[in-house]
PDB file of C-alpha atoms in Angstrom:
ATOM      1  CA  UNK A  53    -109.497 -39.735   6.712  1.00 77.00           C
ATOM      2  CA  UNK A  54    -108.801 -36.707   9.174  1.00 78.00           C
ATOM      3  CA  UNK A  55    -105.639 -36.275   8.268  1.00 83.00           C
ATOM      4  CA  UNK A  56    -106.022 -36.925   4.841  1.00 83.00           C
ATOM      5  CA  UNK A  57    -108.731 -34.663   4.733  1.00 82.00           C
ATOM      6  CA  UNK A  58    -106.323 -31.433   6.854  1.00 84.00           C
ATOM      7  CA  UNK A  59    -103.349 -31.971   4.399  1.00 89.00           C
ATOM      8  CA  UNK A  60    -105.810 -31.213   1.838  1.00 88.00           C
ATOM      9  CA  UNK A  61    -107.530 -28.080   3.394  1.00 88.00           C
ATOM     10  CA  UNK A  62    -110.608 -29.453   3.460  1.00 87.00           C
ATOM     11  CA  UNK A  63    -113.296 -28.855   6.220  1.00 83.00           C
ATOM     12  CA  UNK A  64    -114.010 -30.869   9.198  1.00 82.00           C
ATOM     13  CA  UNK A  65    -115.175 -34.717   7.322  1.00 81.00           C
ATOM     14  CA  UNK A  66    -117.623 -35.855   9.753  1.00 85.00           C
ATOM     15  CA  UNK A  67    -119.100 -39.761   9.600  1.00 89.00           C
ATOM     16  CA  UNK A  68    -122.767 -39.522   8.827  1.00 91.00           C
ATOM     17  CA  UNK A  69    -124.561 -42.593  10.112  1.00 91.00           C
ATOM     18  CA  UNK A  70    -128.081 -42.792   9.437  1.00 89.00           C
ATOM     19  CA  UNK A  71    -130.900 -41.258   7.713  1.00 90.00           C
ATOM     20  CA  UNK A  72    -134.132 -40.919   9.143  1.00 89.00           C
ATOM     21  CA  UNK A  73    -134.130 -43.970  10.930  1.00 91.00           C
ATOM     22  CA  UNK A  74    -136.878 -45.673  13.264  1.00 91.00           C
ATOM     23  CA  UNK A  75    -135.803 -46.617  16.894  1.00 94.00           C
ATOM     24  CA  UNK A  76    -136.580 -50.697  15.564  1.00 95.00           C
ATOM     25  CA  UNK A  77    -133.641 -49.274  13.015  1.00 94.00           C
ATOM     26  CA  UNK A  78    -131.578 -47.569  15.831  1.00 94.00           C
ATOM     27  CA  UNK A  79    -131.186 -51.036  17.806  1.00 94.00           C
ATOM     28  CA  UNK A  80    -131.016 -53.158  15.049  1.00 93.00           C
ATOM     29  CA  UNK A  81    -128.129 -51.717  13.266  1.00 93.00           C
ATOM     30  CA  UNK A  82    -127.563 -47.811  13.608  1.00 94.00           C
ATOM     31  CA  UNK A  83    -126.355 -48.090  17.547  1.00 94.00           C
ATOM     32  CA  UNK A  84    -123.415 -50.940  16.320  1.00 94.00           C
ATOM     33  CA  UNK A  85    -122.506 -48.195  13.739  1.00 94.00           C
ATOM     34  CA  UNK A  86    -122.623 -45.115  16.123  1.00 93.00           C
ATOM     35  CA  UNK A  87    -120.371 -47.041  18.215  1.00 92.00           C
ATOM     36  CA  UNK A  88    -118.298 -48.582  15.723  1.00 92.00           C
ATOM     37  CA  UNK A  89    -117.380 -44.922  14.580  1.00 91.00           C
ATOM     38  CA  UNK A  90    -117.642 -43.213  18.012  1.00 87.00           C
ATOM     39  CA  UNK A  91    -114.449 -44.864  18.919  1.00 81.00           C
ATOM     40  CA  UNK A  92    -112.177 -43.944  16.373  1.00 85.00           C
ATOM     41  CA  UNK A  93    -110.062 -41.003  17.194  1.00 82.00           C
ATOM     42  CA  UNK A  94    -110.674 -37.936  15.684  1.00 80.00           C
ATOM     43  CA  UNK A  95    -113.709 -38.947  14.233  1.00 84.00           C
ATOM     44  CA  UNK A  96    -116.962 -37.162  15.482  1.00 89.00           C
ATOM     45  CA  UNK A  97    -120.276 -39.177  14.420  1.00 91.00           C
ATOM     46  CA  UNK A  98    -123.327 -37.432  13.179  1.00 93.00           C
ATOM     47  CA  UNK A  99    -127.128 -38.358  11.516  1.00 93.00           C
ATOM     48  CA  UNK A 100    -130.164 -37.224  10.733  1.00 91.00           C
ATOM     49  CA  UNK A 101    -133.482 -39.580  12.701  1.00 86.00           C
ATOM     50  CA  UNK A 102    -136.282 -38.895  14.647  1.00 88.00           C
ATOM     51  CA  UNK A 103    -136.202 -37.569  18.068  1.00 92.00           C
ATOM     52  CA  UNK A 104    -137.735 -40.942  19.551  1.00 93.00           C
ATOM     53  CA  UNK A 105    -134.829 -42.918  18.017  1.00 94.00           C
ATOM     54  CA  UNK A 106    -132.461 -40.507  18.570  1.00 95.00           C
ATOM     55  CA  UNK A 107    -132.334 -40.908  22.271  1.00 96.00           C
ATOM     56  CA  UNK A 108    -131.062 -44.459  21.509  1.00 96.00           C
ATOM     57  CA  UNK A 109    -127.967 -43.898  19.694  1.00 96.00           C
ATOM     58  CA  UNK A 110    -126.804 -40.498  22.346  1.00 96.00           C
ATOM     59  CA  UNK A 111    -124.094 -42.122  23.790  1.00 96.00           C
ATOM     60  CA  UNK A 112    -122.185 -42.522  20.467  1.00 95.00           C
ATOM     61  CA  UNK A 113    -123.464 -40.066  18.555  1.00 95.00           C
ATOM     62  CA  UNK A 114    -121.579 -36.382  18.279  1.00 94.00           C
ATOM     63  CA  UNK A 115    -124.518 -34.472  16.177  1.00 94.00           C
ATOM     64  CA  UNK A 116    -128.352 -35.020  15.857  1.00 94.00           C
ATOM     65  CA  UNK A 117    -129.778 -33.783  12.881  1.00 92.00           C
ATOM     66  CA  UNK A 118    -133.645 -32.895  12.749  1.00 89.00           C
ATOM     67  CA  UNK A 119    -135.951 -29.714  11.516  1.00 85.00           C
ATOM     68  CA  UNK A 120    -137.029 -28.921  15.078  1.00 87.00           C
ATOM     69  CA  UNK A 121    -135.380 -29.053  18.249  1.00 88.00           C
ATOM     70  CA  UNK A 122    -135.934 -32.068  20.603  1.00 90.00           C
ATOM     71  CA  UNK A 123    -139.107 -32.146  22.775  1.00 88.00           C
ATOM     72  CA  UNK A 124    -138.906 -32.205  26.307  1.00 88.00           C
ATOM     73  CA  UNK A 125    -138.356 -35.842  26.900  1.00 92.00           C
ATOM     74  CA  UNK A 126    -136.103 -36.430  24.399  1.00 93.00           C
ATOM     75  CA  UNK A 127    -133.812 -33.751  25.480  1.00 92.00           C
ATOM     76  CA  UNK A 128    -133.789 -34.913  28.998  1.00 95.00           C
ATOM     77  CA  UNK A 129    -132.703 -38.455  27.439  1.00 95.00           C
ATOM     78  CA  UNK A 130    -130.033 -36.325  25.824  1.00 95.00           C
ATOM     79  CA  UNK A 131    -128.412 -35.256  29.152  1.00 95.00           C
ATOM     80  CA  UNK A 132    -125.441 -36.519  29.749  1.00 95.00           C
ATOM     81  CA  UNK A 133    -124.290 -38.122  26.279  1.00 96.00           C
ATOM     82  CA  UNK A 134    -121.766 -36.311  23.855  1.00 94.00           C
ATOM     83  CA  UNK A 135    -124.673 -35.872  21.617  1.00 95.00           C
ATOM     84  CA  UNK A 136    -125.817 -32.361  20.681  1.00 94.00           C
ATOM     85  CA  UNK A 137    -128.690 -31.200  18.556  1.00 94.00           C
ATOM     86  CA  UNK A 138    -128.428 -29.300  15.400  1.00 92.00           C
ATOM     87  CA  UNK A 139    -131.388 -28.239  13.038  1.00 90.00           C
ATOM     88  CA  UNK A 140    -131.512 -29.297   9.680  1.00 88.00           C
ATOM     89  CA  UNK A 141    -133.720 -29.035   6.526  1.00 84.00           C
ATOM     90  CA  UNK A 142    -135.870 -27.128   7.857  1.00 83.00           C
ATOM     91  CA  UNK A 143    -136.899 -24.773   4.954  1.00 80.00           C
ATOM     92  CA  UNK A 144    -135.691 -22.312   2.289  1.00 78.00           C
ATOM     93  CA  UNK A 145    -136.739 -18.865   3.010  1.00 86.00           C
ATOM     94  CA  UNK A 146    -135.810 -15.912   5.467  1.00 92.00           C
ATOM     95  CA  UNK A 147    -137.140 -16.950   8.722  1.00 94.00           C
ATOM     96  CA  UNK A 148    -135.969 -20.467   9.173  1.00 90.00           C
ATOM     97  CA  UNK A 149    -131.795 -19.615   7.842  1.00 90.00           C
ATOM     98  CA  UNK A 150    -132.290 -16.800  10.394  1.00 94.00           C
ATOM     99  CA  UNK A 151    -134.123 -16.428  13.144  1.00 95.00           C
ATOM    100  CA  UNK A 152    -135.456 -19.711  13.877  1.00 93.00           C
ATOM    101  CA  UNK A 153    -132.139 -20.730  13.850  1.00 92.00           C
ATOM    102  CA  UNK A 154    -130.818 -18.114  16.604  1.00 94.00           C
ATOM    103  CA  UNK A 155    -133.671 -19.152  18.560  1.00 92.00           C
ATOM    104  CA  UNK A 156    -132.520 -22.387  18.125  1.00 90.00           C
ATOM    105  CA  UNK A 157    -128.594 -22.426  18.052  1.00 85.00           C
ATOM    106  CA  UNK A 158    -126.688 -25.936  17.567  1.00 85.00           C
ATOM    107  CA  UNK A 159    -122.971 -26.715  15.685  1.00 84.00           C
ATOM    108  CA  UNK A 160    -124.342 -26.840  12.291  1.00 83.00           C
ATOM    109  CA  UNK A 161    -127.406 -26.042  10.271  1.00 85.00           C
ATOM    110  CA  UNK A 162    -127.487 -28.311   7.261  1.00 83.00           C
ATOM    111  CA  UNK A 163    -130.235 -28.194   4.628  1.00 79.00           C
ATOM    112  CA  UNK A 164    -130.335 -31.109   1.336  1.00 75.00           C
ATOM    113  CA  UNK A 165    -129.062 -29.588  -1.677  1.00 65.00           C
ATOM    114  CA  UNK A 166    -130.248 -31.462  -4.777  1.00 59.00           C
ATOM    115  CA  UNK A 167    -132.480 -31.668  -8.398  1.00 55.00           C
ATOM    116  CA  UNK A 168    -134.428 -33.970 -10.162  1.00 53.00           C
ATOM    117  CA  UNK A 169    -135.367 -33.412 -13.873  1.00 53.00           C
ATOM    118  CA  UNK A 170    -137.172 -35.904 -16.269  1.00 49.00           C
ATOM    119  CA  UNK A 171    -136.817 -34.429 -19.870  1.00 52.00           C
ATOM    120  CA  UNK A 172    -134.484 -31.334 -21.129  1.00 52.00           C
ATOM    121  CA  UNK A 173    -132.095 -30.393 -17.974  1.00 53.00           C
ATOM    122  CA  UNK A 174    -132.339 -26.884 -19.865  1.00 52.00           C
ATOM    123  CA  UNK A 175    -135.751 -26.853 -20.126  1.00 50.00           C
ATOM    124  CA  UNK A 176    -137.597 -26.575 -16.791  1.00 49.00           C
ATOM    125  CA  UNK A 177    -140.942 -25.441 -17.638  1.00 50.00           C
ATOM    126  CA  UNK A 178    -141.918 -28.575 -19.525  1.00 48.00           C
ATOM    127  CA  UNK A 179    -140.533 -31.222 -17.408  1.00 47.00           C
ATOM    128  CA  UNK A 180    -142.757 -33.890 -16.124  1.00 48.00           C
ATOM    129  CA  UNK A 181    -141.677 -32.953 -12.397  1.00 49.00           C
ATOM    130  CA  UNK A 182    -140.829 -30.204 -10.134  1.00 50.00           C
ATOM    131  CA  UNK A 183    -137.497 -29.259 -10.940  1.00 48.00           C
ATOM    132  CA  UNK A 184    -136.170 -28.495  -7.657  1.00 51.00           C
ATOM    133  CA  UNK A 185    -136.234 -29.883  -4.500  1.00 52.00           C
ATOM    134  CA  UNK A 186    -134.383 -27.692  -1.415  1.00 59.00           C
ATOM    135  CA  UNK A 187    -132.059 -26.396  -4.461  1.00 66.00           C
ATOM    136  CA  UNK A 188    -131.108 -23.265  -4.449  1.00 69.00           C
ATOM    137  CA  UNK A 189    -129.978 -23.145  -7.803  1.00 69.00           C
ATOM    138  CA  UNK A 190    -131.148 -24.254 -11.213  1.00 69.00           C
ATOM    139  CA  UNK A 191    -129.774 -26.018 -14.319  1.00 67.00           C
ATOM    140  CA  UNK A 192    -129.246 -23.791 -17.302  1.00 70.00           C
ATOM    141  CA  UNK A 193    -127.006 -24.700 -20.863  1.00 74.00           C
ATOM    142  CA  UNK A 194    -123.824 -22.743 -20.062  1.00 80.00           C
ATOM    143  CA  UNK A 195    -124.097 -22.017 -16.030  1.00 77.00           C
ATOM    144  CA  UNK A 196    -126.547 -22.821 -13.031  1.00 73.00           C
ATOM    145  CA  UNK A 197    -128.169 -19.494 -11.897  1.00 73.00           C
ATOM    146  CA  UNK A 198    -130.250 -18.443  -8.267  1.00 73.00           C
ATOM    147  CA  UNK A 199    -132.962 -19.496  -7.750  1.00 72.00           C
ATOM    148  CA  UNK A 200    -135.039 -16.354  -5.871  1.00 75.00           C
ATOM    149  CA  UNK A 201    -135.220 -18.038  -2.402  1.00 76.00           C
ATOM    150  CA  UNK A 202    -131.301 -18.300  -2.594  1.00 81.00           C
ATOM    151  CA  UNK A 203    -131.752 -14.081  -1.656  1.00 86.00           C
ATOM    152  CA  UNK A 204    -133.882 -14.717   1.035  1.00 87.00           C
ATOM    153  CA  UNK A 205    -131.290 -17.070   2.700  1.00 87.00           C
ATOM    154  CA  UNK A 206    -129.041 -14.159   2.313  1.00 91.00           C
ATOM    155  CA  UNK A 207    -131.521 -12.014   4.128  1.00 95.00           C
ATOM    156  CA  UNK A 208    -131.475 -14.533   6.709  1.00 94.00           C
ATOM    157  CA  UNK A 209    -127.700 -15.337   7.384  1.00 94.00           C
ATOM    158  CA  UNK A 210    -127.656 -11.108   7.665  1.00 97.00           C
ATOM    159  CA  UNK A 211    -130.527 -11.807  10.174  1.00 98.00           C
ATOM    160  CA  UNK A 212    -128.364 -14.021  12.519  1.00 96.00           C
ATOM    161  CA  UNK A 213    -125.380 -12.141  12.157  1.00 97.00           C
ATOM    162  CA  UNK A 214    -126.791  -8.965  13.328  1.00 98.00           C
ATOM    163  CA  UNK A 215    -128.731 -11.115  16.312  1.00 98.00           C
ATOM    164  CA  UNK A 216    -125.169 -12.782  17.094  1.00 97.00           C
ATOM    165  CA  UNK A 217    -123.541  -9.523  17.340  1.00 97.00           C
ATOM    166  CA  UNK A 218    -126.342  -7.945  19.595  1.00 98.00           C
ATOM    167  CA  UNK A 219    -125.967 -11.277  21.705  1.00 97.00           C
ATOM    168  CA  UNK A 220    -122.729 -11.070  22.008  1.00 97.00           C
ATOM    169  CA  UNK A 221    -122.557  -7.530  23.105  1.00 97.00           C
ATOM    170  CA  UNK A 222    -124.918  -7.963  25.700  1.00 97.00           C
ATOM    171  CA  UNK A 223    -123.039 -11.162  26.920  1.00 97.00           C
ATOM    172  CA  UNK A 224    -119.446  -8.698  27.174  1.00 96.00           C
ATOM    173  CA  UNK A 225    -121.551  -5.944  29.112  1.00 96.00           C
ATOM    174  CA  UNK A 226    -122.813  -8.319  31.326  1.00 96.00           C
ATOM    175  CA  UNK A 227    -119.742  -9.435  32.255  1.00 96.00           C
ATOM    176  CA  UNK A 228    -118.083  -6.166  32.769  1.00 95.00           C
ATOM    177  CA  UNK A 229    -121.090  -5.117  34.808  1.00 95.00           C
ATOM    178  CA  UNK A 230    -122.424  -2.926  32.312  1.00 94.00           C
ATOM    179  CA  UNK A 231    -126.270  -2.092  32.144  1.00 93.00           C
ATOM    180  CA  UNK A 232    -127.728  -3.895  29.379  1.00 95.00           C
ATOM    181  CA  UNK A 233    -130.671  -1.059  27.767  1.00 95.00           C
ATOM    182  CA  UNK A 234    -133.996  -2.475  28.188  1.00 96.00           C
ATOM    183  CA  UNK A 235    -134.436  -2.948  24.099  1.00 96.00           C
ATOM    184  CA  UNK A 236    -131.827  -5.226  23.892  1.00 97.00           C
ATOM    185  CA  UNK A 237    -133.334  -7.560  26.656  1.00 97.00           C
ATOM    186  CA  UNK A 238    -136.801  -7.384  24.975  1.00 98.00           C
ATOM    187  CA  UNK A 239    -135.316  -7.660  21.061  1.00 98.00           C
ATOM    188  CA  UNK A 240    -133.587 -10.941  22.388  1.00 97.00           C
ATOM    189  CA  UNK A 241    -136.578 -12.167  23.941  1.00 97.00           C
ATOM    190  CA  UNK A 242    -138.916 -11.690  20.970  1.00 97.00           C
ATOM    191  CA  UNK A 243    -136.384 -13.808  19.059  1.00 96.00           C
ATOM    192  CA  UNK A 244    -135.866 -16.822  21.215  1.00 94.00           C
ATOM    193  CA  UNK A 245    -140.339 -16.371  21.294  1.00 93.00           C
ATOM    194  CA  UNK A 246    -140.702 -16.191  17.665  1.00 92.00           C
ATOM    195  CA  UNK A 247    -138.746 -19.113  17.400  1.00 89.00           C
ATOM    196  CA  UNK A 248    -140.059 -21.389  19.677  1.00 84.00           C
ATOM    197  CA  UNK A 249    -141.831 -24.807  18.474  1.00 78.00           C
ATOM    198  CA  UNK A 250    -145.656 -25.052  18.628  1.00 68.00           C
ATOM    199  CA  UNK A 251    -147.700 -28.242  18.833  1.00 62.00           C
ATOM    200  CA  UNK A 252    -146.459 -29.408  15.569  1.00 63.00           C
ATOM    201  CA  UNK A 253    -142.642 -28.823  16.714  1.00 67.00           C
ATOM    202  CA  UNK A 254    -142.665 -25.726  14.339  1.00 72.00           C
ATOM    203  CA  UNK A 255    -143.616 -22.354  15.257  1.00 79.00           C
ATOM    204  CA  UNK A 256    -147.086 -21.794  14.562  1.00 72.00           C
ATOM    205  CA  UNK A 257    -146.894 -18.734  13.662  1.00 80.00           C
ATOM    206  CA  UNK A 258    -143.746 -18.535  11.533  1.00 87.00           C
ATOM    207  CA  UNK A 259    -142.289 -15.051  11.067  1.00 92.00           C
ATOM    208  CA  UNK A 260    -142.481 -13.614   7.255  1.00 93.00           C
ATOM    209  CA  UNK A 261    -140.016 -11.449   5.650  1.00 93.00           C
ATOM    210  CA  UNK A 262    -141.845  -8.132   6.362  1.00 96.00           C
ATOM    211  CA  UNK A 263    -141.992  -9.297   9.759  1.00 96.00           C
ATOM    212  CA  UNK A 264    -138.096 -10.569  10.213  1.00 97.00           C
ATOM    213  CA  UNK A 265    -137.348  -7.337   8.640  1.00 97.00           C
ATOM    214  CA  UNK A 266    -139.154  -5.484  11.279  1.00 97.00           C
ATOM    215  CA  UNK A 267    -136.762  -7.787  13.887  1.00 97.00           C
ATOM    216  CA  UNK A 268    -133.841  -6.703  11.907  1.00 98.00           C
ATOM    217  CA  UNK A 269    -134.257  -3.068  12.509  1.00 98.00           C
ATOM    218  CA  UNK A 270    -135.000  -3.363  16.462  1.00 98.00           C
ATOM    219  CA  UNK A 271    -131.406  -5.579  16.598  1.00 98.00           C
ATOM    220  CA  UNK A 272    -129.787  -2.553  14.627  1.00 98.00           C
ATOM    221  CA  UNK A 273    -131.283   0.298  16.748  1.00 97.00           C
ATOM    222  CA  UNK A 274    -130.099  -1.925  19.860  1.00 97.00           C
ATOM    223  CA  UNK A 275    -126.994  -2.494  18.766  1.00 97.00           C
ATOM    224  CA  UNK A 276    -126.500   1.442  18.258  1.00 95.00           C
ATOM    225  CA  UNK A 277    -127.595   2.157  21.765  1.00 92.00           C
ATOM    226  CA  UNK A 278    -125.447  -0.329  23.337  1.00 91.00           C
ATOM    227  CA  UNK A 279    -122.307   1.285  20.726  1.00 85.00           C
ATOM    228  CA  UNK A 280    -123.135   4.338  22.157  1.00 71.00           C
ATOM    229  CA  UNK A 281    -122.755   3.234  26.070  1.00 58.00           C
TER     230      UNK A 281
END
């Protein structure tokens, strides 16, 4: 499958396990398949459960999938194992593509892609059900088209790149010894706070556009200082 997969230029084909499984689920069956998997060369293992199953299935697992990052005790369970966490569907809109995910960093950030229609594909508005569910694109009778929250991802992805690129200059300038201008510190800061999980493992107070907008322009005017050192 991995070769197969590089003589055809496609991406990394990772093996995905399990899907939203219980830890009665993890021992039963998920662990024989984690390790099944695990030890085939080549191959890295990933799924998508919850973090008090997770725990169970470390030790063969590559990737952990879930919309938050692990609590406390399940990422001191984690310690040790090849398994690392990654975030994943964990919403459509500006904050969560961007800076939730910076605060937040893992290998991947996956979100479902997918419709259901009952009636006219074409016709939306009439359908007996929501049309969409995390899509973010619609059905129309010669092409698909955006759905709005499709921009806001944009917005976001611009979001972490700028953050990225402010991280990593303050990463070079610490190692040459360089001072590192007091925004930049702060503007970093604010970001790993704003994304930080509250009771419910999800911010409490998550950040709209206006205000990840705001965030953008304090990364830009820090990234200008630093350009200018």
């Amino acid at each position: 499958m991995r070769d197969h997969g590089r003589q055809r230029g496609w991406p990394e084909v990772m093996v995905y396990i399990g899907d939203e499984f219980t830890p009665a689920e993890a021992e039963e069956r998920i662990a024989g398949l984690c390790k099944a998997a695990h030890g085939v060369e080549g191959v890295r293992t990933i799924c998508n459960g919850y973090w008090n199953a997770i725990p169970i299935v470390a030790p063969w697992l590559d990737i952990a999938l879930a919309p938050t990052p692990p609590p406390a005790e399940a990422a001191e369970k984690l310690k040790g194992t090849p398994c690392t966490p990654a975030l994943y569907n964990c919403g459509l809109d500006r904050f969560s593509m961007g800076f939730y995910t910076a605060a937040n960093p893992g290998p991947v950030r996956l979100e479902w892609h997918f419709q259901y229609l009952i009636g006219d594909p074409h016709n939306y508005i009439d359908t007996v059900t929501a049309t969409e569910f995390h899509s973010m694109v619609l059905p129309g009778p010669e092409r698909s088209f955006w759905r709005t929250c499709a921009f806001e991802l944009r917005e976001g992805i611009d979001d972490y790149r700028y953050w990225l690129t402010l991280r990593q200059m303050v990463s070079a300038a610490e190692r040459a010894g360089r001072p590192v201008p007091e925004e930049a510190v702060q503007v970093l800061a604010d970001v790993d706070a704003a994304g930080t999980p509250g009771e419910n493992m999800y911010p409490a107070r998550p950040l709209s556009a206006a205000d990840c907008q705001r965030l953008r322009e304090r990364i830009v005017h820090a990234i200008e200082q630093m350009g200018e050192k």
